[in-house]
CSV table of C-alpha atoms and ligand atoms in Angstrom, one decimal:
chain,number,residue,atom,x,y,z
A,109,UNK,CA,-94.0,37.6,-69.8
A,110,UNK,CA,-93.2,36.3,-73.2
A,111,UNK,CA,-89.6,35.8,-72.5
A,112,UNK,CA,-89.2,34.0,-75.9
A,113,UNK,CA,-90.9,36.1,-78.5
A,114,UNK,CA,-89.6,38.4,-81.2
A,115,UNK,CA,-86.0,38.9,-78.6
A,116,UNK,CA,-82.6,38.0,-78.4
A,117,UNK,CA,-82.1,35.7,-75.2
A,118,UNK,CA,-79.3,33.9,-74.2
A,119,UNK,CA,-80.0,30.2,-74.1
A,120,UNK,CA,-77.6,27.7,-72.7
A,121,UNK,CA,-78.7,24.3,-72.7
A,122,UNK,CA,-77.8,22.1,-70.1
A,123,UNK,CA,-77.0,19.4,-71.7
A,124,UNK,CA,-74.2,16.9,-71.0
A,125,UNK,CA,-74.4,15.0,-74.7
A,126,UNK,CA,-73.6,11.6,-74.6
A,127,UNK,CA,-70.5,12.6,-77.5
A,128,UNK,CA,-67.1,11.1,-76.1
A,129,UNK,CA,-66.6,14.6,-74.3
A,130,UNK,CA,-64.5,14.6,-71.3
A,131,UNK,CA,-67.3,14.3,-68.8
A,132,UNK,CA,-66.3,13.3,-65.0
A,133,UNK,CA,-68.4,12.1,-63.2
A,134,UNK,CA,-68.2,12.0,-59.5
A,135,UNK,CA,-69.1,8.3,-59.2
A,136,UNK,CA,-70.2,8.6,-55.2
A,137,UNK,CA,-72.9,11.2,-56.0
A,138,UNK,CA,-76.1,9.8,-55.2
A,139,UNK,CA,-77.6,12.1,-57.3
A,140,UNK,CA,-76.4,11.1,-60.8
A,141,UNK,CA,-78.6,13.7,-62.6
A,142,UNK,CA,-77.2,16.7,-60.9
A,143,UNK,CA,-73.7,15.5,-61.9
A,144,UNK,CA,-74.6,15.6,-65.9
A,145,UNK,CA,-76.6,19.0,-65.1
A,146,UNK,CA,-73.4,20.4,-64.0
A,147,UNK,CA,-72.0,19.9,-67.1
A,148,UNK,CA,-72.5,23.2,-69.2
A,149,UNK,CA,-72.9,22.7,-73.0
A,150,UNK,CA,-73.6,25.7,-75.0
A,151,UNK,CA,-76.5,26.0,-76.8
A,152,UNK,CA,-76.8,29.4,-78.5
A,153,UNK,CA,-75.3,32.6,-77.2
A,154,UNK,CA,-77.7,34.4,-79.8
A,155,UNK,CA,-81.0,32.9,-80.9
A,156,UNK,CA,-83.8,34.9,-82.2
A,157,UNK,CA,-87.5,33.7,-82.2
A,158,UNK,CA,-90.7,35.4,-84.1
A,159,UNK,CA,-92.9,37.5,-82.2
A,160,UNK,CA,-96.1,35.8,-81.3
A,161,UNK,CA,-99.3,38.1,-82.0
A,162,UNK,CA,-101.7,39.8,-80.3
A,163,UNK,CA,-104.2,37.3,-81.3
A,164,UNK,CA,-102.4,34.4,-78.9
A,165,UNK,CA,-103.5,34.3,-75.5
A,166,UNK,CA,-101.2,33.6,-72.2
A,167,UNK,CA,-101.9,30.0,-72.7
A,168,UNK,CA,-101.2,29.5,-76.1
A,169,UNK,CA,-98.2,32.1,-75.5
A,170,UNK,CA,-96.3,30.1,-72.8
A,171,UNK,CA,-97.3,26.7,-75.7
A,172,UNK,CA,-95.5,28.7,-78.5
A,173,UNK,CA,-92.7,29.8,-76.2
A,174,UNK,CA,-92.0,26.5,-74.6
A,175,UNK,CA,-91.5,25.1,-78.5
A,176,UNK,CA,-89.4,28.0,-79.3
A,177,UNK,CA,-87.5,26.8,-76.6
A,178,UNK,CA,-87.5,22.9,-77.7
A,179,UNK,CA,-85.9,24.6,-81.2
A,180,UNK,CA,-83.2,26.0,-79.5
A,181,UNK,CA,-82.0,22.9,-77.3
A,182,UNK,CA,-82.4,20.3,-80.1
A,183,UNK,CA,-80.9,22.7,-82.4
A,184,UNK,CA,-78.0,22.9,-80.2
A,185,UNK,CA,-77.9,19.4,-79.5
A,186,UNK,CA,-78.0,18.6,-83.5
A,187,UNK,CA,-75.1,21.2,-83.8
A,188,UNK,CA,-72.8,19.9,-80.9
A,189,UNK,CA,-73.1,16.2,-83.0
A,190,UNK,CA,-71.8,18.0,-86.1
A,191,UNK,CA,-68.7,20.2,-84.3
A,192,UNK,CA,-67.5,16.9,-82.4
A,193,UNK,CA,-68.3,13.8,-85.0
A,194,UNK,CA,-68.7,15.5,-88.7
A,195,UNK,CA,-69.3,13.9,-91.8
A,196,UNK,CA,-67.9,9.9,-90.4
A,197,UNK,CA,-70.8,10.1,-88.1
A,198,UNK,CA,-73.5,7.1,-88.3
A,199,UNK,CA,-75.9,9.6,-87.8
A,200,UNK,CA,-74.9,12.1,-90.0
A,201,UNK,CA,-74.6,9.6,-92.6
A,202,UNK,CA,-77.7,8.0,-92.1
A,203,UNK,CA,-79.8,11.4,-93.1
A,204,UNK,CA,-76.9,13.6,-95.0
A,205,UNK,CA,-75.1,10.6,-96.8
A,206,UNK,CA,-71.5,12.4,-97.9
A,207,UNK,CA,-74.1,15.6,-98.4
A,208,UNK,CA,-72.5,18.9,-97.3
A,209,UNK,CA,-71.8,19.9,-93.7
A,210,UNK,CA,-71.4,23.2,-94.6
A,211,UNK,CA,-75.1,23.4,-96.1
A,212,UNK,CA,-76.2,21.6,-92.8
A,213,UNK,CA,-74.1,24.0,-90.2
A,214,UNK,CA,-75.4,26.4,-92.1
A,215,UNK,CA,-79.3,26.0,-92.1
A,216,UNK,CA,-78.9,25.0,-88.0
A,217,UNK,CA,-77.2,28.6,-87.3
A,218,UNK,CA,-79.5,30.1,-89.7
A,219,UNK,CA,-82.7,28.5,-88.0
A,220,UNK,CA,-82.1,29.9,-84.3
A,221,UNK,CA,-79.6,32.9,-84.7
A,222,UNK,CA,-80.4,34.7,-87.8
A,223,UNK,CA,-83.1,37.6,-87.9
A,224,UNK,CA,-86.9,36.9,-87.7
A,225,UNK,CA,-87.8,40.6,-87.4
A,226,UNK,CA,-91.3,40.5,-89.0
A,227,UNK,CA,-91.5,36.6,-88.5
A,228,UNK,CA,-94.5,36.0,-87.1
A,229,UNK,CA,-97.2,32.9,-85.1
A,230,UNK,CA,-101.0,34.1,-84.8
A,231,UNK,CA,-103.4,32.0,-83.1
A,232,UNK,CA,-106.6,33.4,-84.7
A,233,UNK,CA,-107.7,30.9,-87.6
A,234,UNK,CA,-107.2,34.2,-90.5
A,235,UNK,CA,-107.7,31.9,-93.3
A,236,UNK,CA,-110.0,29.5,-91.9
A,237,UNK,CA,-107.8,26.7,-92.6
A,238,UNK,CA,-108.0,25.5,-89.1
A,239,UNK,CA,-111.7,25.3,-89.3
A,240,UNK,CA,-112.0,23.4,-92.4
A,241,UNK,CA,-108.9,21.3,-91.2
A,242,UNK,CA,-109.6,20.3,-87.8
A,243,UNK,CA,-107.8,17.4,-86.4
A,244,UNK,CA,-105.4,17.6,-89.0
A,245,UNK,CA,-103.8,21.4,-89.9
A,246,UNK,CA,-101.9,22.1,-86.4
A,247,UNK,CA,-100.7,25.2,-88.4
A,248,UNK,CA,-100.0,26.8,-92.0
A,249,UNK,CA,-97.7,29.2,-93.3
A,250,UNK,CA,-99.7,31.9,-95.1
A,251,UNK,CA,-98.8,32.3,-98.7
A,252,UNK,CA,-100.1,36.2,-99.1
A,253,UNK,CA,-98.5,36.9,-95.5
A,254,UNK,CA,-95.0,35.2,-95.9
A,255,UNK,CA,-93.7,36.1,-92.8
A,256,UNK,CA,-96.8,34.7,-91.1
A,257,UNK,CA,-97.6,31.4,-89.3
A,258,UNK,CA,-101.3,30.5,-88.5
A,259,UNK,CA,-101.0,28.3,-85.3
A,260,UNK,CA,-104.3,26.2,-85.1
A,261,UNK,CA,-105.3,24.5,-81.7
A,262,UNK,CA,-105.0,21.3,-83.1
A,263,UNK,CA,-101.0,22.3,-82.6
A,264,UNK,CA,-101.6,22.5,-78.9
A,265,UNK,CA,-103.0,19.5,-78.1
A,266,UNK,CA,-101.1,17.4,-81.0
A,267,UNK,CA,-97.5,18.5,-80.4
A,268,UNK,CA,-95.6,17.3,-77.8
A,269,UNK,CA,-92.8,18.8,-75.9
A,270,UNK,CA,-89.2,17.6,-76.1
A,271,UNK,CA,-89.3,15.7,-72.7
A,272,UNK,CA,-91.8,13.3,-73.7
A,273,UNK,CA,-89.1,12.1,-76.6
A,274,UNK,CA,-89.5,8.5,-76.6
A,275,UNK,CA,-92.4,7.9,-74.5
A,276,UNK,CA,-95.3,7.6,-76.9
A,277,UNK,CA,-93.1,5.5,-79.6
A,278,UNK,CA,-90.4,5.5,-81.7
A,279,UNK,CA,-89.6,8.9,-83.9
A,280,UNK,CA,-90.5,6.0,-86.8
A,281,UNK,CA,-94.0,5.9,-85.3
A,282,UNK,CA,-94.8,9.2,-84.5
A,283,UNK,CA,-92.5,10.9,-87.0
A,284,UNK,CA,-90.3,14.0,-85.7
A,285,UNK,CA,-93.1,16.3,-86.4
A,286,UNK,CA,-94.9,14.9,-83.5
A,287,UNK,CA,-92.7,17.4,-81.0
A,288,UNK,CA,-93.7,20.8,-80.9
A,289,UNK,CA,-90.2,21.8,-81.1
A,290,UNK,CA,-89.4,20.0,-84.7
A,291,UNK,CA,-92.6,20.4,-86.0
A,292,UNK,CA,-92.0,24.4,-85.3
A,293,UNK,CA,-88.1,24.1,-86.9
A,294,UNK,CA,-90.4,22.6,-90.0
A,295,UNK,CA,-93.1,25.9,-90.0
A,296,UNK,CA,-89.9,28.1,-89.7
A,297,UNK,CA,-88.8,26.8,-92.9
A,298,UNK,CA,-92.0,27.3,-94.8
A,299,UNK,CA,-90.8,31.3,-94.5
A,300,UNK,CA,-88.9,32.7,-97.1
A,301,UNK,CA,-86.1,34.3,-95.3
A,302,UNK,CA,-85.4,31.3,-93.2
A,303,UNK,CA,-85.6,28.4,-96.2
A,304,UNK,CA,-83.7,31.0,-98.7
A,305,UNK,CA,-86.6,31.0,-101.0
A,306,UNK,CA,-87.0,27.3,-100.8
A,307,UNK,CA,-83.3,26.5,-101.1
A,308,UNK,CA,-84.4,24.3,-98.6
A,309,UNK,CA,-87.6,22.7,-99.1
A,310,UNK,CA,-90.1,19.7,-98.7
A,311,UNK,CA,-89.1,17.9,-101.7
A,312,UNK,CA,-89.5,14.6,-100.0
A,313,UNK,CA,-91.4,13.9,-97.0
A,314,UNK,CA,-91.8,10.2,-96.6
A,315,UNK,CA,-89.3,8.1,-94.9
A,316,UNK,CA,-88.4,5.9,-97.9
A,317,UNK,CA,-87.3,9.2,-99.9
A,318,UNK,CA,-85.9,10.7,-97.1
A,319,UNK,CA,-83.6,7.6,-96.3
A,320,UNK,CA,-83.6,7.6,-100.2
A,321,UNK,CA,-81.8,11.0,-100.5
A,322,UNK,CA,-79.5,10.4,-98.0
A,323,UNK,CA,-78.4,7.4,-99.8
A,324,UNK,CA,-78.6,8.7,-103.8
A,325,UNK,CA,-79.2,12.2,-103.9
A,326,UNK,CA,-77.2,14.2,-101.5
A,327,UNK,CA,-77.4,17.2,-103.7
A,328,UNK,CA,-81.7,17.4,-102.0
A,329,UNK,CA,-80.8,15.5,-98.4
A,330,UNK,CA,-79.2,18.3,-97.0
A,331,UNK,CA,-81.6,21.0,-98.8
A,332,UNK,CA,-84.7,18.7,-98.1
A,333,UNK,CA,-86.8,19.9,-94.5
A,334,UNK,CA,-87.5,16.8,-93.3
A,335,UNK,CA,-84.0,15.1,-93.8
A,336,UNK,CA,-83.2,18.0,-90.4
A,337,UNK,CA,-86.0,16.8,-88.7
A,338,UNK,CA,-85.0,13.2,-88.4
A,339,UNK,CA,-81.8,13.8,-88.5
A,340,UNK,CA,-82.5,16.1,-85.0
A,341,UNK,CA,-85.0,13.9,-83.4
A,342,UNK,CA,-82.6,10.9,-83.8
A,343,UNK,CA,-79.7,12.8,-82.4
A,344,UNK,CA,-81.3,14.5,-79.8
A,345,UNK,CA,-83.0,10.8,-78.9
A,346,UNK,CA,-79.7,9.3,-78.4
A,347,UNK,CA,-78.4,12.2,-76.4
A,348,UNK,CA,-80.9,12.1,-74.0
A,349,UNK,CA,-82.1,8.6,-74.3
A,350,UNK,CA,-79.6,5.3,-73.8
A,351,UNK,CA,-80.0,3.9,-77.1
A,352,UNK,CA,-82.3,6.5,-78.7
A,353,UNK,CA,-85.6,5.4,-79.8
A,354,UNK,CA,-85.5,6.0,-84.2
A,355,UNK,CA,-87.2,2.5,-84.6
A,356,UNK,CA,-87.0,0.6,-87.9
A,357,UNK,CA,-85.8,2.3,-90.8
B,196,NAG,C1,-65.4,7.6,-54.0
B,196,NAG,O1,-65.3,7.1,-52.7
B,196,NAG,C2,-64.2,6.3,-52.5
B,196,NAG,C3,-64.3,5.7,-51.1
B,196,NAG,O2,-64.8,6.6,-50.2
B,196,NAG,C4,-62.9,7.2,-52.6
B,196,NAG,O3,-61.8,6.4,-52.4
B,196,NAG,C5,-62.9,7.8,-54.0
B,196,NAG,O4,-61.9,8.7,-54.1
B,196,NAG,C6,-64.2,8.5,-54.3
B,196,NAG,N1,-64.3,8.9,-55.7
B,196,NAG,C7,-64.5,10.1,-56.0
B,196,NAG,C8,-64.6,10.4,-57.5
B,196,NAG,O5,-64.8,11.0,-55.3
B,197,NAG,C1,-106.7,30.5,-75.1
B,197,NAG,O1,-107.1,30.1,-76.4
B,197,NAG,C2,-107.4,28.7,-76.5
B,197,NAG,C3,-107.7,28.5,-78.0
B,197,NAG,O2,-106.5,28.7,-78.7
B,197,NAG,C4,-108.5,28.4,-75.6
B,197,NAG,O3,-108.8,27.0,-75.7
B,197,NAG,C5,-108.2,28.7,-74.2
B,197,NAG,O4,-109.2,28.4,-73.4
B,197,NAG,C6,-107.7,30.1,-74.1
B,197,NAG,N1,-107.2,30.3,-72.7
B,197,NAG,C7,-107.5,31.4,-72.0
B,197,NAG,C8,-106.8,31.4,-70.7
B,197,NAG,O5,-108.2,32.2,-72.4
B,198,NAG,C1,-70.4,11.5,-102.4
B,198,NAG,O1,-70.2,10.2,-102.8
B,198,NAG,C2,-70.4,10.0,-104.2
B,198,NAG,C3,-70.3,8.5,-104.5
B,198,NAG,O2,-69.2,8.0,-103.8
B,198,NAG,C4,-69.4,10.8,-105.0
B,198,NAG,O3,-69.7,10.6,-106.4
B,198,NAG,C5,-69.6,12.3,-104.7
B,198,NAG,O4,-68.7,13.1,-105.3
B,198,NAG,C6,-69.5,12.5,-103.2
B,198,NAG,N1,-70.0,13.9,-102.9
B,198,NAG,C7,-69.3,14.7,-102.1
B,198,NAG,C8,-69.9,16.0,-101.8
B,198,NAG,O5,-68.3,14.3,-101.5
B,199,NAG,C1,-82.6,14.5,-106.7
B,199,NAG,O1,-83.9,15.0,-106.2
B,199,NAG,C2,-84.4,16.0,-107.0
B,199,NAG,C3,-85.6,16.6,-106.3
B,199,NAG,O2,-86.5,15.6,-105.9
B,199,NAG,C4,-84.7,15.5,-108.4
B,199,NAG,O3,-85.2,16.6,-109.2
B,199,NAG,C5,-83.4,15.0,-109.0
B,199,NAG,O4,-83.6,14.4,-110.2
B,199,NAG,C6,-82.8,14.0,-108.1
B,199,NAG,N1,-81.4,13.6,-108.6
B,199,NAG,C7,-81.1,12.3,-108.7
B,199,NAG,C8,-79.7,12.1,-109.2
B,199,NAG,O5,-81.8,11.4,-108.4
């Protein structure tokens, strides 16, 4: 079953965020993992995911569902940082400088809850990009088909789920595109009805003028893609990591 695709499911990440909440432990447990599982955290009551197409097999189904699901908890994750620390935090600072958190709340909620009727992943290569990519194009939005997403099979062998954060180098190594989850939060984007029309764009996609915007240019950090996608790899790599991995700025 495509549990994920084109319906409204009620995801609740269990995640126990490292965030000053009042988590008790029990401090006896032998099992410490099952104490932080018991901790319930939210994720979204409502998130929507496109449809995958007829042209996408079971196994590049379950692929394109498990990062649906990798958007939802690292969504929820990057949320949770901005309802409990706001603007002061390092972390917002470090990719939003003073930029607005309305802006940022905003493109989070609008990313997993809003409506992505006619939002669409195929899996057959339609304008042969893959083909004349390979290695490199792990997908495409489709410029005459704006609700569509070309998913190449590059993608499935390139892009890594959520749990591996960490393991294969710092986000400054592999950059957050390197997860399947943020790399599909960046493909959702490239649709119109998700970036606003390119109210949120890739203006800047290198570190430097990432890091650059957050420091001088606020105004483009928070309307900028790949400003989220660190910002939500480095928060969800603390959260789930002691000490994170980001790497050297
Ligand atoms: C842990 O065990 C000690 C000794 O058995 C007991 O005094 C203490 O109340 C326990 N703590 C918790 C949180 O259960
Ligand atoms: C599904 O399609 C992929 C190519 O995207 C192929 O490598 C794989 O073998 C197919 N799996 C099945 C079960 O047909
Ligand atoms: C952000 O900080 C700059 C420099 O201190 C200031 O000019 C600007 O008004 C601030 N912007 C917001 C949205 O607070
Ligand atoms: C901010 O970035 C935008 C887009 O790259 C650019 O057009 C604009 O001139 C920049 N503003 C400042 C103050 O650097």
């Amino acid at each position: 079953m495509r549990a994920f695709s084109g319906k409204t499911v009620v995801f609740a990440t269990v995640a126990s965020l490292a965030l000053g909440s009042p988590i008790k432990y029990d401090t006896n447990s032998t099992v410490e993992l099952q104490s932080s599982l018991t901790q319930e955290v939210l994720g979204w009551d409502h998130a929507t995911f496109p449809s995958i197409y007829q042209t996408c097999n079971e196994t590049n189904a379950r692929m394109l569902n498990a990062a649906f699901k990798d958007t939802a908890e690292i969504t929820a994750y990057g949320k949770d940082r901005l309802l409990n620390y706001g603007v002061d935090d390092v972390y917002y600072k470090r990719w939003f400088g003073n930029g607005s958190i309305f802006t940022v709340m905003g493109v989070l909620d609008q990313l997993m809850e809003a409506s992505k009727g006619g939002m669409l992943m195929r899996c057959d290569d339609a304008d042969g990009l893959c083909a004349a990519n390979p290695n490199y194009y792990a997908g495409h939005h489709r410029q005459s088909f704006p609700a569509e997403t070309v998913i190449c099979d590059y993608f499935y062998t390139s892009r890594k789920p959520l749990s591996t954060i960490c393991f294969e180098g710092t986000i400054v190594d592999v950059g957050p595109k390197h997860y399947a989850g943020i790399d599909m939060l960046h493909r959702y984007l490239h649709v119109p009805t998700m970036s606003m029309d390119g109210f949120i764009g890739e203006y800047a996609e290198t570190l430097e003028e990432v890091v650059d915007y957050a420091q001088n240019n606020v105004t483009f950090a928070v309307r900028n893609t790949d400003n989220y996608l660190y910002y939500l790899a480095d928060v969800y790599s603390t959260s789930v990591i002691p000490g994170g991995c980001l790497g050297k700025l």
